[in-house]
Structures are given as C-alpha cells and as structure tokens.
Amino acid sequence: YMGGGVHVSAPGGRLGIHADFNLHPETGLHRRLNALLFLNREWDSAWNGQLQLWDKDLTRCVRSVDPIFNRLVVFNVTDDSFHGVPDIINCPPDRRRLSLALYYYTDDRPDHEKGPFHWASWKTPG
C-alpha cells in the first residue's frame, strides 16, 4: 500500500511529528492501523531513532519506543494519532535505522473518526 514497505533512515535522518493520511486516494478505503516492525540488530538507544507517540493536543510524548530488532508496534490511525521520529538519528555512518511499515484499511470507520481526505498532517509539538 501507498507509503508502506521498508523504511530506511541514514545518520542525520528524522521524521517530523505527524498524523498519517486518512483515506487511500485511489481506493477510498479508510486507513485504520499502522504496523511497524523494527529490523535493527544491536541498536543503541543513544543513537536516537525512537518512535514517539504524542497525545492529541501535542502537549506531551506519551510513549517513546526504541527501534530494536523484531519489535512490532501497532497503533490506530486517526486524524490525531500523532507520531514520528523527531530526534536526529546519530548512528554510525555504516548503520541505518530500518523498519517495515504495513497498513490496514477498512471499507468504513466510526462516524466520529471520519473526515475529508487529507495527506499527512505535519505538526510542531508544544
């Protein structure tokens, strides 16, 4: 699916805080879940690269997840499910932060979660 697959981040990389697109632009299916499988053997948390999950008001990081090998993170996709890798990755030059991103779609979703189509919604916490 659009945007899924292996994600590779080199030293100096980052991914700002955002909420993902809500509807597949070609099929109209509702994006409901993200599944991220980390593929990093012997990852040092001092290198950053943690996935951060933020509250809907962007006032605090609710959970920070180290991208260690074989860890699977699954979370709901809504217009306020803010997440990212905002801290610059500082792994050694011969290393990369690797993850496999999979998305789950449904025909519909609860009315209170529906909104018009949008691409990723980038935000600055605080």
JSON list of C-alpha atoms in Angstrom, two decimals:
[
{"chain": "A", "resi": 1, "resn": "TYR", "atom": "CA", "xyz": [0.00, 0.00, 0.00]},
{"chain": "A", "resi": 2, "resn": "MET", "atom": "CA", "xyz": [0.99, 3.57, -0.60]},
{"chain": "A", "resi": 3, "resn": "GLY", "atom": "CA", "xyz": [3.94, 4.53, 1.61]},
{"chain": "A", "resi": 4, "resn": "GLY", "atom": "CA", "xyz": [4.38, 1.07, 3.10]},
{"chain": "A", "resi": 5, "resn": "GLY", "atom": "CA", "xyz": [7.36, -1.20, 2.77]},
{"chain": "A", "resi": 6, "resn": "VAL", "atom": "CA", "xyz": [10.89, -0.97, 4.12]},
{"chain": "A", "resi": 7, "resn": "HIS", "atom": "CA", "xyz": [11.76, 2.45, 5.54]},
{"chain": "A", "resi": 8, "resn": "VAL", "atom": "CA", "xyz": [15.47, 3.30, 5.75]},
{"chain": "A", "resi": 9, "resn": "SER", "atom": "CA", "xyz": [16.87, 6.26, 7.69]},
{"chain": "A", "resi": 10, "resn": "ALA", "atom": "CA", "xyz": [20.55, 7.17, 7.46]},
{"chain": "A", "resi": 11, "resn": "PRO", "atom": "CA", "xyz": [22.56, 9.09, 10.05]},
{"chain": "A", "resi": 12, "resn": "GLY", "atom": "CA", "xyz": [21.17, 12.63, 10.21]},
{"chain": "A", "resi": 13, "resn": "GLY", "atom": "CA", "xyz": [17.68, 11.43, 9.29]},
{"chain": "A", "resi": 14, "resn": "ARG", "atom": "CA", "xyz": [14.48, 12.19, 11.14]},
{"chain": "A", "resi": 15, "resn": "LEU", "atom": "CA", "xyz": [10.71, 12.13, 10.62]},
{"chain": "A", "resi": 16, "resn": "GLY", "atom": "CA", "xyz": [8.71, 15.04, 11.99]},
{"chain": "A", "resi": 17, "resn": "ILE", "atom": "CA", "xyz": [5.62, 14.60, 14.15]},
{"chain": "A", "resi": 18, "resn": "HIS", "atom": "CA", "xyz": [2.54, 13.99, 12.02]},
{"chain": "A", "resi": 19, "resn": "ALA", "atom": "CA", "xyz": [-0.79, 12.21, 11.64]},
{"chain": "A", "resi": 20, "resn": "ASP", "atom": "CA", "xyz": [-0.99, 9.98, 8.56]},
{"chain": "A", "resi": 21, "resn": "PHE", "atom": "CA", "xyz": [-3.30, 10.34, 5.58]},
{"chain": "A", "resi": 22, "resn": "ASN", "atom": "CA", "xyz": [-6.76, 9.03, 6.41]},
{"chain": "A", "resi": 23, "resn": "LEU", "atom": "CA", "xyz": [-8.15, 7.68, 3.12]},
{"chain": "A", "resi": 24, "resn": "HIS", "atom": "CA", "xyz": [-6.38, 5.82, 0.35]},
{"chain": "A", "resi": 25, "resn": "PRO", "atom": "CA", "xyz": [-6.51, 8.31, -2.54]},
{"chain": "A", "resi": 26, "resn": "GLU", "atom": "CA", "xyz": [-7.20, 5.62, -5.17]},
{"chain": "A", "resi": 27, "resn": "THR", "atom": "CA", "xyz": [-9.45, 3.11, -3.38]},
{"chain": "A", "resi": 28, "resn": "GLY", "atom": "CA", "xyz": [-11.19, 5.38, -0.88]},
{"chain": "A", "resi": 29, "resn": "LEU", "atom": "CA", "xyz": [-10.53, 2.83, 1.87]},
{"chain": "A", "resi": 30, "resn": "HIS", "atom": "CA", "xyz": [-10.04, 4.11, 5.42]},
{"chain": "A", "resi": 31, "resn": "ARG", "atom": "CA", "xyz": [-6.54, 3.74, 6.82]},
{"chain": "A", "resi": 32, "resn": "ARG", "atom": "CA", "xyz": [-7.09, 2.26, 10.27]},
{"chain": "A", "resi": 33, "resn": "LEU", "atom": "CA", "xyz": [-3.88, 0.69, 11.61]},
{"chain": "A", "resi": 34, "resn": "ASN", "atom": "CA", "xyz": [-0.15, 1.08, 11.22]},
{"chain": "A", "resi": 35, "resn": "ALA", "atom": "CA", "xyz": [2.11, -1.88, 11.97]},
{"chain": "A", "resi": 36, "resn": "LEU", "atom": "CA", "xyz": [5.81, -1.05, 12.22]},
{"chain": "A", "resi": 37, "resn": "LEU", "atom": "CA", "xyz": [8.30, -3.89, 12.57]},
{"chain": "A", "resi": 38, "resn": "PHE", "atom": "CA", "xyz": [11.80, -2.80, 13.54]},
{"chain": "A", "resi": 39, "resn": "LEU", "atom": "CA", "xyz": [14.70, -4.58, 11.86]},
{"chain": "A", "resi": 40, "resn": "ASN", "atom": "CA", "xyz": [17.65, -3.10, 13.78]},
{"chain": "A", "resi": 41, "resn": "ARG", "atom": "CA", "xyz": [20.03, -5.57, 15.38]},
{"chain": "A", "resi": 42, "resn": "GLU", "atom": "CA", "xyz": [22.10, -4.20, 18.29]},
{"chain": "A", "resi": 43, "resn": "TRP", "atom": "CA", "xyz": [20.56, -0.72, 18.15]},
{"chain": "A", "resi": 44, "resn": "ASP", "atom": "CA", "xyz": [21.95, 1.67, 20.77]},
{"chain": "A", "resi": 45, "resn": "SER", "atom": "CA", "xyz": [19.27, 3.98, 22.22]},
{"chain": "A", "resi": 46, "resn": "ALA", "atom": "CA", "xyz": [21.91, 6.76, 22.37]},
{"chain": "A", "resi": 47, "resn": "TRP", "atom": "CA", "xyz": [21.67, 6.86, 18.56]},
{"chain": "A", "resi": 48, "resn": "ASN", "atom": "CA", "xyz": [18.06, 8.14, 18.86]},
{"chain": "A", "resi": 49, "resn": "GLY", "atom": "CA", "xyz": [15.64, 6.78, 16.25]},
{"chain": "A", "resi": 50, "resn": "GLN", "atom": "CA", "xyz": [12.88, 6.19, 18.82]},
{"chain": "A", "resi": 51, "resn": "LEU", "atom": "CA", "xyz": [9.32, 6.24, 17.52]},
{"chain": "A", "resi": 52, "resn": "GLN", "atom": "CA", "xyz": [7.45, 8.85, 19.54]},
{"chain": "A", "resi": 53, "resn": "LEU", "atom": "CA", "xyz": [3.69, 8.67, 20.05]},
{"chain": "A", "resi": 54, "resn": "TRP", "atom": "CA", "xyz": [2.14, 12.00, 21.07]},
{"chain": "A", "resi": 55, "resn": "ASP", "atom": "CA", "xyz": [-1.14, 12.97, 22.71]},
{"chain": "A", "resi": 56, "resn": "LYS", "atom": "CA", "xyz": [-3.81, 14.52, 20.51]},
{"chain": "A", "resi": 57, "resn": "ASP", "atom": "CA", "xyz": [-3.09, 18.05, 21.82]},
{"chain": "A", "resi": 58, "resn": "LEU", "atom": "CA", "xyz": [0.64, 17.70, 21.08]},
{"chain": "A", "resi": 59, "resn": "THR", "atom": "CA", "xyz": [1.49, 18.67, 24.66]},
{"chain": "A", "resi": 60, "resn": "ARG", "atom": "CA", "xyz": [3.50, 15.55, 25.53]},
{"chain": "A", "resi": 61, "resn": "CYS", "atom": "CA", "xyz": [5.09, 12.45, 24.14]},
{"chain": "A", "resi": 62, "resn": "VAL", "atom": "CA", "xyz": [3.01, 9.61, 25.59]},
{"chain": "A", "resi": 63, "resn": "ARG", "atom": "CA", "xyz": [5.38, 6.80, 24.58]},
{"chain": "A", "resi": 64, "resn": "SER", "atom": "CA", "xyz": [8.87, 6.57, 23.16]},
{"chain": "A", "resi": 65, "resn": "VAL", "atom": "CA", "xyz": [9.73, 3.22, 21.56]},
{"chain": "A", "resi": 66, "resn": "ASP", "atom": "CA", "xyz": [13.28, 2.06, 20.87]},
{"chain": "A", "resi": 67, "resn": "PRO", "atom": "CA", "xyz": [13.55, 0.58, 17.35]},
{"chain": "A", "resi": 68, "resn": "ILE", "atom": "CA", "xyz": [15.04, -2.73, 18.48]},
{"chain": "A", "resi": 69, "resn": "PHE", "atom": "CA", "xyz": [15.10, -5.86, 16.33]},
{"chain": "A", "resi": 70, "resn": "ASN", "atom": "CA", "xyz": [11.82, -7.76, 15.96]},
{"chain": "A", "resi": 71, "resn": "ARG", "atom": "CA", "xyz": [9.75, -5.24, 17.97]},
{"chain": "A", "resi": 72, "resn": "LEU", "atom": "CA", "xyz": [6.32, -4.69, 16.46]},
{"chain": "A", "resi": 73, "resn": "VAL", "atom": "CA", "xyz": [4.37, -1.50, 17.15]},
{"chain": "A", "resi": 74, "resn": "VAL", "atom": "CA", "xyz": [0.70, -1.37, 16.11]},
{"chain": "A", "resi": 75, "resn": "PHE", "atom": "CA", "xyz": [-1.40, 1.76, 16.55]},
{"chain": "A", "resi": 76, "resn": "ASN", "atom": "CA", "xyz": [-4.67, 3.28, 15.33]},
{"chain": "A", "resi": 77, "resn": "VAL", "atom": "CA", "xyz": [-4.62, 5.78, 12.52]},
{"chain": "A", "resi": 78, "resn": "THR", "atom": "CA", "xyz": [-6.87, 8.76, 13.24]},
{"chain": "A", "resi": 79, "resn": "ASP", "atom": "CA", "xyz": [-6.62, 12.45, 12.46]},
{"chain": "A", "resi": 80, "resn": "ASP", "atom": "CA", "xyz": [-4.97, 12.98, 15.86]},
{"chain": "A", "resi": 81, "resn": "SER", "atom": "CA", "xyz": [-2.71, 9.92, 16.18]},
{"chain": "A", "resi": 82, "resn": "PHE", "atom": "CA", "xyz": [0.47, 11.98, 16.09]},
{"chain": "A", "resi": 83, "resn": "HIS", "atom": "CA", "xyz": [3.78, 10.17, 15.85]},
{"chain": "A", "resi": 84, "resn": "GLY", "atom": "CA", "xyz": [7.24, 10.46, 14.35]},
{"chain": "A", "resi": 85, "resn": "VAL", "atom": "CA", "xyz": [10.98, 10.17, 14.83]},
{"chain": "A", "resi": 86, "resn": "PRO", "atom": "CA", "xyz": [11.76, 13.83, 15.55]},
{"chain": "A", "resi": 87, "resn": "ASP", "atom": "CA", "xyz": [15.23, 13.49, 17.06]},
{"chain": "A", "resi": 88, "resn": "ILE", "atom": "CA", "xyz": [18.08, 13.35, 14.58]},
{"chain": "A", "resi": 89, "resn": "ILE", "atom": "CA", "xyz": [19.41, 9.83, 14.15]},
{"chain": "A", "resi": 90, "resn": "ASN", "atom": "CA", "xyz": [23.09, 9.70, 15.04]},
{"chain": "A", "resi": 91, "resn": "CYS", "atom": "CA", "xyz": [24.01, 6.07, 14.40]},
{"chain": "A", "resi": 92, "resn": "PRO", "atom": "CA", "xyz": [27.45, 5.21, 12.98]},
{"chain": "A", "resi": 93, "resn": "PRO", "atom": "CA", "xyz": [27.93, 6.00, 9.29]},
{"chain": "A", "resi": 94, "resn": "ASP", "atom": "CA", "xyz": [27.78, 2.32, 8.33]},
{"chain": "A", "resi": 95, "resn": "ARG", "atom": "CA", "xyz": [24.40, 1.76, 10.04]},
{"chain": "A", "resi": 96, "resn": "ARG", "atom": "CA", "xyz": [20.80, 2.57, 9.09]},
{"chain": "A", "resi": 97, "resn": "ARG", "atom": "CA", "xyz": [17.54, 2.63, 11.04]},
{"chain": "A", "resi": 98, "resn": "LEU", "atom": "CA", "xyz": [15.31, 0.04, 9.37]},
{"chain": "A", "resi": 99, "resn": "SER", "atom": "CA", "xyz": [11.61, -0.68, 9.73]},
{"chain": "A", "resi": 100, "resn": "LEU", "atom": "CA", "xyz": [8.92, -2.45, 7.77]},
{"chain": "A", "resi": 101, "resn": "ALA", "atom": "CA", "xyz": [5.68, -0.45, 7.57]},
{"chain": "A", "resi": 102, "resn": "LEU", "atom": "CA", "xyz": [2.37, -2.21, 6.94]},
{"chain": "A", "resi": 103, "resn": "TYR", "atom": "CA", "xyz": [-1.06, -0.57, 6.84]},
{"chain": "A", "resi": 104, "resn": "TYR", "atom": "CA", "xyz": [-4.54, -1.97, 7.40]},
{"chain": "A", "resi": 105, "resn": "TYR", "atom": "CA", "xyz": [-7.56, -0.50, 5.63]},
{"chain": "A", "resi": 106, "resn": "THR", "atom": "CA", "xyz": [-11.32, -0.96, 6.01]},
{"chain": "A", "resi": 107, "resn": "ASP", "atom": "CA", "xyz": [-14.38, -0.01, 3.97]},
{"chain": "A", "resi": 108, "resn": "ASP", "atom": "CA", "xyz": [-15.70, 2.26, 6.72]},
{"chain": "A", "resi": 109, "resn": "ARG", "atom": "CA", "xyz": [-14.91, 3.64, 10.15]},
{"chain": "A", "resi": 110, "resn": "PRO", "atom": "CA", "xyz": [-16.91, 5.09, 13.08]},
{"chain": "A", "resi": 111, "resn": "ASP", "atom": "CA", "xyz": [-18.62, 8.37, 12.19]},
{"chain": "A", "resi": 112, "resn": "HIS", "atom": "CA", "xyz": [-16.77, 10.31, 14.92]},
{"chain": "A", "resi": 113, "resn": "GLU", "atom": "CA", "xyz": [-13.46, 9.39, 13.23]},
{"chain": "A", "resi": 114, "resn": "LYS", "atom": "CA", "xyz": [-14.48, 10.39, 9.71]},
{"chain": "A", "resi": 115, "resn": "GLY", "atom": "CA", "xyz": [-13.21, 13.49, 7.99]},
{"chain": "A", "resi": 116, "resn": "PRO", "atom": "CA", "xyz": [-12.44, 14.70, 4.50]},
{"chain": "A", "resi": 117, "resn": "PHE", "atom": "CA", "xyz": [-9.41, 13.23, 2.74]},
{"chain": "A", "resi": 118, "resn": "HIS", "atom": "CA", "xyz": [-6.07, 14.66, 3.79]},
{"chain": "A", "resi": 119, "resn": "TRP", "atom": "CA", "xyz": [-2.43, 13.80, 3.31]},
{"chain": "A", "resi": 120, "resn": "ALA", "atom": "CA", "xyz": [-0.09, 13.63, 6.30]},
{"chain": "A", "resi": 121, "resn": "SER", "atom": "CA", "xyz": [-0.69, 16.47, 8.74]},
{"chain": "A", "resi": 122, "resn": "TRP", "atom": "CA", "xyz": [2.69, 17.75, 9.99]},
{"chain": "A", "resi": 123, "resn": "LYS", "atom": "CA", "xyz": [2.81, 19.41, 13.40]},
{"chain": "A", "resi": 124, "resn": "THR", "atom": "CA", "xyz": [5.25, 21.02, 15.81]},
{"chain": "A", "resi": 125, "resn": "PRO", "atom": "CA", "xyz": [4.69, 19.89, 19.41]},
{"chain": "A", "resi": 126, "resn": "GLY", "atom": "CA", "xyz": [4.46, 22.41, 22.18]}
]
